[in-house]
Tab-separated table of C-alpha atoms in Angstrom:
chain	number	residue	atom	x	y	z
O	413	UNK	CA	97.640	-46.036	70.584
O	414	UNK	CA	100.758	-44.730	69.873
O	415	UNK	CA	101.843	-48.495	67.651
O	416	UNK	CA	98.601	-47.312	66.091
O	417	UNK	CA	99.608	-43.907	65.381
O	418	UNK	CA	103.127	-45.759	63.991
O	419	UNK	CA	100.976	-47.646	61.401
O	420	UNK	CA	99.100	-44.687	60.362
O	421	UNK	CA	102.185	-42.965	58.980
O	422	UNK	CA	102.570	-45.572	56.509
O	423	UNK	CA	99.858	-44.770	54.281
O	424	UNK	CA	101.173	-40.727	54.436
O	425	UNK	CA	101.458	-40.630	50.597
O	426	UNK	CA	99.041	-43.052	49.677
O	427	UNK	CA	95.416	-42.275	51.338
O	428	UNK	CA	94.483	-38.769	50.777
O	429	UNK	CA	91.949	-37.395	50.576
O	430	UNK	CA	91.158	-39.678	53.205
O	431	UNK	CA	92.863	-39.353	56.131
O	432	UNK	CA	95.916	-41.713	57.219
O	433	UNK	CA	94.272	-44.597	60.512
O	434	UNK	CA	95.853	-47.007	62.488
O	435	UNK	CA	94.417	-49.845	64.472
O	436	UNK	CA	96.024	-52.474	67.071
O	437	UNK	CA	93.361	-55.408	68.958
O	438	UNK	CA	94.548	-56.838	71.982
O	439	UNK	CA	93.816	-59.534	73.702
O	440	UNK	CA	94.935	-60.620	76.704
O	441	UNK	CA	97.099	-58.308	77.038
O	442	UNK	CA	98.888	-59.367	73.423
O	443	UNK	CA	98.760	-57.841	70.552
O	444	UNK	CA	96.839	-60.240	68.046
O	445	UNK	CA	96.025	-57.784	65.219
O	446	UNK	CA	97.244	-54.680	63.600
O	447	UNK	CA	96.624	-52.658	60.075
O	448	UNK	CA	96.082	-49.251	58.890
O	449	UNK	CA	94.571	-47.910	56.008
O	450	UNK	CA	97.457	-48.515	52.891
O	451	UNK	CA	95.544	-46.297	49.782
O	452	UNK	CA	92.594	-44.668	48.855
O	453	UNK	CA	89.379	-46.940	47.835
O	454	UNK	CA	91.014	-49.790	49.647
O	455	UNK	CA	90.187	-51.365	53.011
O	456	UNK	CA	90.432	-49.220	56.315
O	457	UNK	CA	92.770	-49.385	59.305
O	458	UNK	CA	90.108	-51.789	61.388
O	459	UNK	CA	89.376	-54.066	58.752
O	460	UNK	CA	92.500	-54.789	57.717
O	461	UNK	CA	93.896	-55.463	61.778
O	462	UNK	CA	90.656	-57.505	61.458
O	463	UNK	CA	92.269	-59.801	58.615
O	464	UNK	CA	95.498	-59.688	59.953
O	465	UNK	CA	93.620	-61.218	63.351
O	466	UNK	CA	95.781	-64.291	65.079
O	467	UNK	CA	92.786	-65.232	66.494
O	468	UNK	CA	88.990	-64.386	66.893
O	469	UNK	CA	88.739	-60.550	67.891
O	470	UNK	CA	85.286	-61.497	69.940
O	471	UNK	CA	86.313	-59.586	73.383
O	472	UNK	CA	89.188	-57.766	72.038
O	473	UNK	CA	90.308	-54.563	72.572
O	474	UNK	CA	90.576	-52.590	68.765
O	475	UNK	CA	93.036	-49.162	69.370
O	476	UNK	CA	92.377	-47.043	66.411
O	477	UNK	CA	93.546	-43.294	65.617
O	478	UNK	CA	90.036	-42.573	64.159
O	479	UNK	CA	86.333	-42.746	64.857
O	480	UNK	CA	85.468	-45.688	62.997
O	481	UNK	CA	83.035	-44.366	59.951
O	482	UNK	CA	79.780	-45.248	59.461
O	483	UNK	CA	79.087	-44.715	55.535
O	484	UNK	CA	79.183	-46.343	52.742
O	485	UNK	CA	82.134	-44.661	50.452
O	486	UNK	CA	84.440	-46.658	48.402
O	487	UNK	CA	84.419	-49.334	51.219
O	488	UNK	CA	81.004	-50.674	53.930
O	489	UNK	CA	81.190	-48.764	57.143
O	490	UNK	CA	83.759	-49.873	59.160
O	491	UNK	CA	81.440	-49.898	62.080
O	492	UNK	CA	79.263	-52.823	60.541
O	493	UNK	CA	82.242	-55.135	60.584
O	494	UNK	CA	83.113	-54.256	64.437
O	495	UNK	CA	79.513	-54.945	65.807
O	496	UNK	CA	79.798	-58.267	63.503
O	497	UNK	CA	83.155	-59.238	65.481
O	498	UNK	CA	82.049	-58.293	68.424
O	499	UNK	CA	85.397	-56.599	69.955
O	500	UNK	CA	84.380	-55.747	74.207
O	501	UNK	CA	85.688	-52.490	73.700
O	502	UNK	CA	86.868	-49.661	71.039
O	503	UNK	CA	89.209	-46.929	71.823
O	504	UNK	CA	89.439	-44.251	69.992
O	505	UNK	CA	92.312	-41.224	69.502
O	506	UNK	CA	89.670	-38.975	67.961
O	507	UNK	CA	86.463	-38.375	66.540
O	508	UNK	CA	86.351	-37.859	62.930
O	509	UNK	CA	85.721	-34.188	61.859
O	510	UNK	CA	83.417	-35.495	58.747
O	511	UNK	CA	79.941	-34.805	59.601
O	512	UNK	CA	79.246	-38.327	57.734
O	513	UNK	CA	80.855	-39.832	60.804
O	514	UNK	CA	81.665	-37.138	63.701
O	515	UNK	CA	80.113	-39.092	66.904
O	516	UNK	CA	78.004	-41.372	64.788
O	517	UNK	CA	80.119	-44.317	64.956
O	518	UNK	CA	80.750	-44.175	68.700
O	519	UNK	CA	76.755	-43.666	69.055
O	520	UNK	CA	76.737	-47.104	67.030
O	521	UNK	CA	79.396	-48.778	68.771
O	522	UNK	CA	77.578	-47.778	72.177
O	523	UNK	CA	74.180	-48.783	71.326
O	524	UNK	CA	75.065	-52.602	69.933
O	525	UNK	CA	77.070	-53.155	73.674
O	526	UNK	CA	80.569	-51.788	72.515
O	527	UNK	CA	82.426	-49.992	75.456
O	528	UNK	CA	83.903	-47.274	73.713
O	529	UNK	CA	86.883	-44.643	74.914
O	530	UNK	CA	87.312	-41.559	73.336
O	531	UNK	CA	90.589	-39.101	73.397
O	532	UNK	CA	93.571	-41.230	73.821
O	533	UNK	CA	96.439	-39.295	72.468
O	534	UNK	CA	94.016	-37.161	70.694
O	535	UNK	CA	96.403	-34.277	70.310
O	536	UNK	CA	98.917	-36.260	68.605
O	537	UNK	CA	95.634	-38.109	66.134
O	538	UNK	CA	94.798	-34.747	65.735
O	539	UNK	CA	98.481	-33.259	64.462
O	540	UNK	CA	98.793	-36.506	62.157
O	541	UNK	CA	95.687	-35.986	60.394
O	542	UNK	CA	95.801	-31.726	60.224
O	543	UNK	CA	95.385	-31.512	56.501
O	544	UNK	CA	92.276	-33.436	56.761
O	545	UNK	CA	90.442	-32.237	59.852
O	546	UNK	CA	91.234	-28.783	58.097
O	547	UNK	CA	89.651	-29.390	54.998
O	548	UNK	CA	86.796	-31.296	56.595
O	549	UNK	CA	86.002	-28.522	58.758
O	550	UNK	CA	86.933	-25.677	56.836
O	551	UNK	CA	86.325	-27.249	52.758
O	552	UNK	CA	89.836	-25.029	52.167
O	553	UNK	CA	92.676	-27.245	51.522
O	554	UNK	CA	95.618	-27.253	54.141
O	555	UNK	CA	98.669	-24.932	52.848
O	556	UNK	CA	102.077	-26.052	53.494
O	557	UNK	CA	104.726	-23.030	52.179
O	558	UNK	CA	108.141	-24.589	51.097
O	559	UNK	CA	110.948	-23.396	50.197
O	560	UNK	CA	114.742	-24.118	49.985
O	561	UNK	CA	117.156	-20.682	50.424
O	562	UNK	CA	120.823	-19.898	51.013
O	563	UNK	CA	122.203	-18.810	54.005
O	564	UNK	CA	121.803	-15.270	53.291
O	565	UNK	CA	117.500	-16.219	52.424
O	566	UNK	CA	118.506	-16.126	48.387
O	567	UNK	CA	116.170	-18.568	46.830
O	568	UNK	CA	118.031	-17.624	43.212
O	569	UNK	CA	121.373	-15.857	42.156
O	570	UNK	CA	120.699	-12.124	40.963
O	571	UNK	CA	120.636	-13.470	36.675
O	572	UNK	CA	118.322	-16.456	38.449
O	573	UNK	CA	119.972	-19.235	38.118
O	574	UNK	CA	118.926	-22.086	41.280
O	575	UNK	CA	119.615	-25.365	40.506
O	576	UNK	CA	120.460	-26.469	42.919
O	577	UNK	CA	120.271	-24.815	46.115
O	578	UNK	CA	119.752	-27.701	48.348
O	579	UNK	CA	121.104	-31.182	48.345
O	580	UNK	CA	119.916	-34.638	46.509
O	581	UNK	CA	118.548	-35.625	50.176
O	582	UNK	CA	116.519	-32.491	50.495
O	583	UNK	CA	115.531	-32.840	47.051
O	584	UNK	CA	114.237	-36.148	48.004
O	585	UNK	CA	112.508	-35.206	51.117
O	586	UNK	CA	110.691	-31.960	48.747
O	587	UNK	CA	109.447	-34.923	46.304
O	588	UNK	CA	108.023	-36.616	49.326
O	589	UNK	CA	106.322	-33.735	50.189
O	590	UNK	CA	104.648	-33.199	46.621
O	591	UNK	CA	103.434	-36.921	46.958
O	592	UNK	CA	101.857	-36.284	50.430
O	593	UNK	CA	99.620	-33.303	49.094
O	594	UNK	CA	96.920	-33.580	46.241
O	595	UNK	CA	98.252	-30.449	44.555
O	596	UNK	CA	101.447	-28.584	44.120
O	597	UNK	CA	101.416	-24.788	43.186
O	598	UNK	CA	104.114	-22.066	41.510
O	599	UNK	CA	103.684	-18.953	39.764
O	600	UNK	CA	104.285	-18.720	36.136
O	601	UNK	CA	107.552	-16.964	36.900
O	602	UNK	CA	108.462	-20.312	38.216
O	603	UNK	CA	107.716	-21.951	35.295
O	604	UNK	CA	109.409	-19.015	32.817
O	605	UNK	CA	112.413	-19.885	34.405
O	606	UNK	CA	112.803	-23.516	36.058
O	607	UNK	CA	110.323	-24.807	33.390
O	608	UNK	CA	110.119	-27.787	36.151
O	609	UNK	CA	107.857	-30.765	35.961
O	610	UNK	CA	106.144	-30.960	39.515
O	611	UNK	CA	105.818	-34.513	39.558
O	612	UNK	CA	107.031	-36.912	41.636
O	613	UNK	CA	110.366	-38.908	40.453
O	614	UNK	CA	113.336	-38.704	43.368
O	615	UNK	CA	110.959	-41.159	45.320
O	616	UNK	CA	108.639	-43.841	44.795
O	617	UNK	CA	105.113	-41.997	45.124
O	618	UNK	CA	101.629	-40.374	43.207
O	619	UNK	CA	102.000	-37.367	41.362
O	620	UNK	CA	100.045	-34.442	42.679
O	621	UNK	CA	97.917	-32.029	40.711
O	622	UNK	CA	99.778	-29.161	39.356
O	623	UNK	CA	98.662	-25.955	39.416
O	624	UNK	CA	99.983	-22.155	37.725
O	625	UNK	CA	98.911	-19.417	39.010
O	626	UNK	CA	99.263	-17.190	35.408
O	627	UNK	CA	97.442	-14.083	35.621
O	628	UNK	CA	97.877	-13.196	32.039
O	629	UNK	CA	98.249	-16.597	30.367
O	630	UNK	CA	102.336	-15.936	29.764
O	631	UNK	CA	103.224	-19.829	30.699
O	632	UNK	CA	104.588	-21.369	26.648
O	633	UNK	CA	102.921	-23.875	25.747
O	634	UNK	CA	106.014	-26.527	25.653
O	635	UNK	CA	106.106	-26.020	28.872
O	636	UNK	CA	107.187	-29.416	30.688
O	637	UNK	CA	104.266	-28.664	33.369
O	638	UNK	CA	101.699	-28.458	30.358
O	639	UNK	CA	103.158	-32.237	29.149
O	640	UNK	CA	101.977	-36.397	30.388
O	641	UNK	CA	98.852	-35.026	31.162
O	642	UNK	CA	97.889	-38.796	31.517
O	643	UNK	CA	100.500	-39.103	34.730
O	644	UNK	CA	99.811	-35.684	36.394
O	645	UNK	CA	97.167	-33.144	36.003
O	646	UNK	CA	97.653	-29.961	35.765
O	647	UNK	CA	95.398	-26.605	36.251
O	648	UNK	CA	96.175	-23.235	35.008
O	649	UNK	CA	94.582	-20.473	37.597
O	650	UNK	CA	94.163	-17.291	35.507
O	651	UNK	CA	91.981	-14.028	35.234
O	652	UNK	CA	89.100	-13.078	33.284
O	653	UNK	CA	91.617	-10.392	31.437
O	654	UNK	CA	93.459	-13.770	30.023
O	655	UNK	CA	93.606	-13.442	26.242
O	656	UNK	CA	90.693	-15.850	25.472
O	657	UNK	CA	92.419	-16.787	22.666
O	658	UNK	CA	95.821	-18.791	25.069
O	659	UNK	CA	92.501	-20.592	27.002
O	660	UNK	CA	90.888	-21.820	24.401
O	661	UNK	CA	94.358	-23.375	22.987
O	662	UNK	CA	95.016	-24.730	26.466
O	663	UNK	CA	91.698	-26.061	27.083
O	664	UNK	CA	92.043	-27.554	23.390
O	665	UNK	CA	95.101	-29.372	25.391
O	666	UNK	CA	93.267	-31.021	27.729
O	667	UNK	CA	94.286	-28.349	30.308
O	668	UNK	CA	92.498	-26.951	33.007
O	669	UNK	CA	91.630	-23.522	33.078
O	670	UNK	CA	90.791	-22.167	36.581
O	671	UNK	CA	89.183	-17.855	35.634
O	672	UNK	CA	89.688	-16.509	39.204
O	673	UNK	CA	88.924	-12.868	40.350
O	674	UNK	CA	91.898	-10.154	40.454
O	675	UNK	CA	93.258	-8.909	43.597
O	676	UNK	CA	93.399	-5.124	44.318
O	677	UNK	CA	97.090	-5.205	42.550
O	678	UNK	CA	95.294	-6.881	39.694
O	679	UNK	CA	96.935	-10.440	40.521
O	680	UNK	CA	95.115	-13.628	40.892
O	681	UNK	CA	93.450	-13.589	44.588
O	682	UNK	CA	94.678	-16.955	46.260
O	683	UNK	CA	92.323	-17.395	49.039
O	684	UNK	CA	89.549	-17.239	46.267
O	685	UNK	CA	91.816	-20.254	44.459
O	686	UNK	CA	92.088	-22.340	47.210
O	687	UNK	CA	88.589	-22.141	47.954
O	688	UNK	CA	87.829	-23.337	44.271
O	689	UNK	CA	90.487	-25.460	44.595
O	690	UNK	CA	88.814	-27.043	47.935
O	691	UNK	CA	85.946	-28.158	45.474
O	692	UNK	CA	87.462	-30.345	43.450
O	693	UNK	CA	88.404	-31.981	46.694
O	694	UNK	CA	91.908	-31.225	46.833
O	695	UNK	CA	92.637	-31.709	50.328
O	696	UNK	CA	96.115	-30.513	50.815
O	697	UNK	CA	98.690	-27.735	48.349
O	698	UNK	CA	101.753	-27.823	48.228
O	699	UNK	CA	103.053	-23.861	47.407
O	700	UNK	CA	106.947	-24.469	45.952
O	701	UNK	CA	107.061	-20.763	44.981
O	702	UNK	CA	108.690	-18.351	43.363
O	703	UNK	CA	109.167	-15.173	45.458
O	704	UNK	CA	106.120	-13.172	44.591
O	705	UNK	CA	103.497	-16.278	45.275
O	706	UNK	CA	105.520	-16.868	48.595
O	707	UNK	CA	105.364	-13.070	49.915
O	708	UNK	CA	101.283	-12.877	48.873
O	709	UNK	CA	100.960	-16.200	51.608
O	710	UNK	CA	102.743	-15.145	53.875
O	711	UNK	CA	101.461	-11.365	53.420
O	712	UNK	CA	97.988	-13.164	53.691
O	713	UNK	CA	97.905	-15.587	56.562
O	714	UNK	CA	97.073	-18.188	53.813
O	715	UNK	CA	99.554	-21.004	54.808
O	716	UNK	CA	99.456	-23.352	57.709
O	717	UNK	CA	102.670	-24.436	57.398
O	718	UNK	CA	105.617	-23.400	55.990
O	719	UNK	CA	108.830	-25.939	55.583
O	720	UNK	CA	112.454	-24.267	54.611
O	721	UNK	CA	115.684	-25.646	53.685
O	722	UNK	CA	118.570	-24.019	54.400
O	723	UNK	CA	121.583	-24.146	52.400
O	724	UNK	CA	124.736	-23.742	53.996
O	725	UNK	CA	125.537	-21.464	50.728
O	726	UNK	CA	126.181	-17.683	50.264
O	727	UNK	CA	125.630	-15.872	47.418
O	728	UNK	CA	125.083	-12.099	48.013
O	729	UNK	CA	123.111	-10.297	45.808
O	730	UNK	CA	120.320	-12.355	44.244
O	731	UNK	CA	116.247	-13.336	44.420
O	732	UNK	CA	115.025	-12.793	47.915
O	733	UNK	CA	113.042	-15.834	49.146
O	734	UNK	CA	110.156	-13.423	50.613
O	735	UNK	CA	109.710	-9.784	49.560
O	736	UNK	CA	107.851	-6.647	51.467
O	737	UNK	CA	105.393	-7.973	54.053
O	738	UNK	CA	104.407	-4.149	54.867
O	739	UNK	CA	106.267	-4.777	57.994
O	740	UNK	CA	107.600	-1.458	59.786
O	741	UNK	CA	107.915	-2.393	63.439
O	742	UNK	CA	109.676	-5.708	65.304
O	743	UNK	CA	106.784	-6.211	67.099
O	744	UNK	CA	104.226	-7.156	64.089
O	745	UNK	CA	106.840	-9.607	62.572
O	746	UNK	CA	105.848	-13.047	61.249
O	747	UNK	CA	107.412	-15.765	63.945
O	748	UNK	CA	107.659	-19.609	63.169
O	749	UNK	CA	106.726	-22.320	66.010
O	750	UNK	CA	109.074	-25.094	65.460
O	751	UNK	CA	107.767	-28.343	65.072
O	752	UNK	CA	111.145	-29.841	63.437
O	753	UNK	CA	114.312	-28.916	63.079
O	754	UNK	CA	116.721	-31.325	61.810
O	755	UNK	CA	119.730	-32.049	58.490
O	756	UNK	CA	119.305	-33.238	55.748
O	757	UNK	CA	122.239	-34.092	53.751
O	758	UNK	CA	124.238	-30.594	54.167
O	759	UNK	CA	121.081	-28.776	54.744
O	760	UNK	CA	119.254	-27.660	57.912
O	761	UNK	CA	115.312	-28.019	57.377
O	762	UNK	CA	112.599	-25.934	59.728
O	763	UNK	CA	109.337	-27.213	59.621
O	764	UNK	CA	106.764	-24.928	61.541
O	765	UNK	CA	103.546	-23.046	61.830
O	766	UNK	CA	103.066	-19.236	61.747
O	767	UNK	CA	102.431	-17.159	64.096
O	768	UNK	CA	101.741	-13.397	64.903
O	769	UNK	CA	103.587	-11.842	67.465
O	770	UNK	CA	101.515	-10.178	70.164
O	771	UNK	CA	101.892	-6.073	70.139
């Protein structure tokens, strides 16, 4: 299981929305077969260890991360080919959080004479796949909050200026990170003074969709985000106060236009987005800032993950990475549970999960 969880990984930037599988079959005690599932619409984990086979699978053993599905999507259910080949047995990391699938294929598996096991190294199948056991059980995309900041938590200098904070090797690993989510989101302040790109060009990888959150419709429209529509999408969240007149010019564009209800400060209210977001099955964002979109997630509780890179780099007075939480005592602050801490070229990187301290 855990060469199976190895092969999984490779597909990270390729597979979404579906989620990444790997599968090993032994047989006598050899490995004769391995695969996982390389891009979307394209064959899954067991089919390709299937066609990768040394020899016949009949008695095999087939490891695989995932329940085997039993739909028809852009590929036959993979549990069709398994009671064809006959493996003796099926173990399984996890069950599949789809209701298309969750138990069914095991129920399958069980009833055509297939031993099945179910939980090996489920935690970790679990933890490899959380975008998409969040979305499937949820239908709200998984949030991951990055950021890269100086020592001293300045994600600008004071007239703005940030390029470049963190190192070509960070920069790499943050355009790995926009390849591994369907969409990537800023605020229009972002854009007003980065006028960045969002796509995907330090690494080889698929652009994600790009997405403004513009209360008020101030993003220009030679705006680098708003250009090669053809190579990456891009959606424009806004309010119904928007001059009608801007959406109508950027829908004449071939832009998206998102009309999302106001908060109670009269900004765009982001759980509401990524719930409409979640419907256009956009599995996973991607939230690269600036200050005031970071501060309303974290003031929120909307991310799930939040990744920073720290820049060994002081600068004094500038743009604070996060703003007022409406924290007043120790005791209520935001904490981060490590999952990674590691360099990166001259920069330290935390990758964690949020979590409220008890009172």
């Amino acid at each position: 299981m855990k060469r199976a969880l190895r092969l999984a990984r490779r597909g990270e930037m390729r597979v979404s929305p579906n989620p990444m599988v790997g599968a090993v079959i032994v047989k006598e005690n050899r490995i004769i077969g391995e695969g996982f599932h390389e891009k979307f619409g394209d064959d899954h984990a067991e089919i390709n260890a299937i066609c990768n086979a040394s020899r016949p699978i009949k008695g095999s053993t087939l490891y695989v991360t995932l329940e085997p599905c039993t739909h028809y999507g852009k590929t036959p259910p993979c549990v069709e080919s398994l009671v064809a080949w006959k493996p003796a047995r099926v173990v399984i990391g996890s069950l599949d959080p789809n209701p298309l699938v969750s138990g069914k294929g095991v129920e399958t598996l069980n009833q055509h004479g297939i031993e099945t096991t179910v939980g090996v190294l489920e935690e970790a199948c679990r933890q490899l796949n959380e975008r998409f056991f969040k979305f499937m059980e949820t239908k709200i995309p998984f949030i991951t909050l990055k950021f890269a900041q100086t020592l001293d938590g300045r994600i600008a200098t004071a007239p703005g200026h940030s390029r470049w904070i963190s190192s070509l090797p960070s920069r790499k690993l943050a355009h790995r990170l926009r390849s591994a989510h369907d969409a990537v989101l800023v605020g229009v302040g972002t854009v007003l003074q980065d006028d960045p790109e969002l796509t995907v060009r330090l690494i080889r990888g698929r652009n994600p969709v790009r997405v403004v959150v513009d209360s008020h419709l101030n993003i220009p429209l030679d705006s680098n985000v708003l250009k090669h529509q053809n190579t990456a999408r891009t959606i424009i969240a806004t309010t119904p106060s928007a001059p009608a007149e801007k959406r109508e010019r950027l829908l004449d564009m071939g832009i998206e236009v998102l009309l999302i209800d106001q908060d109670s400060h009269g900004r765009i209210n982001l759980e509401q987005l990524f719930i409409e977001i979640g419907k256009k099955d956009l599995s996973s964002v991607l939230i690269e800032g600036g200050s005031a979109v970071i501060t309303t997630v974290l003031k929120e509780s909307l991310a799930d993950r939040i990744v920073i890179f720290i820049a060994p780099k002081i600068v004094g007075k500038g743009i604070e990475a996060v703003g007022d939480l409406g924290i007043e005592r120790m005791n209520d602050a935001l904490t981060l549970s490590y999952k990674k801490v590691f360099r990166k070229g001259d920069d330290l990187v935390i990758d964690g999960r949020i979590q409220k301290v008890a009172g």
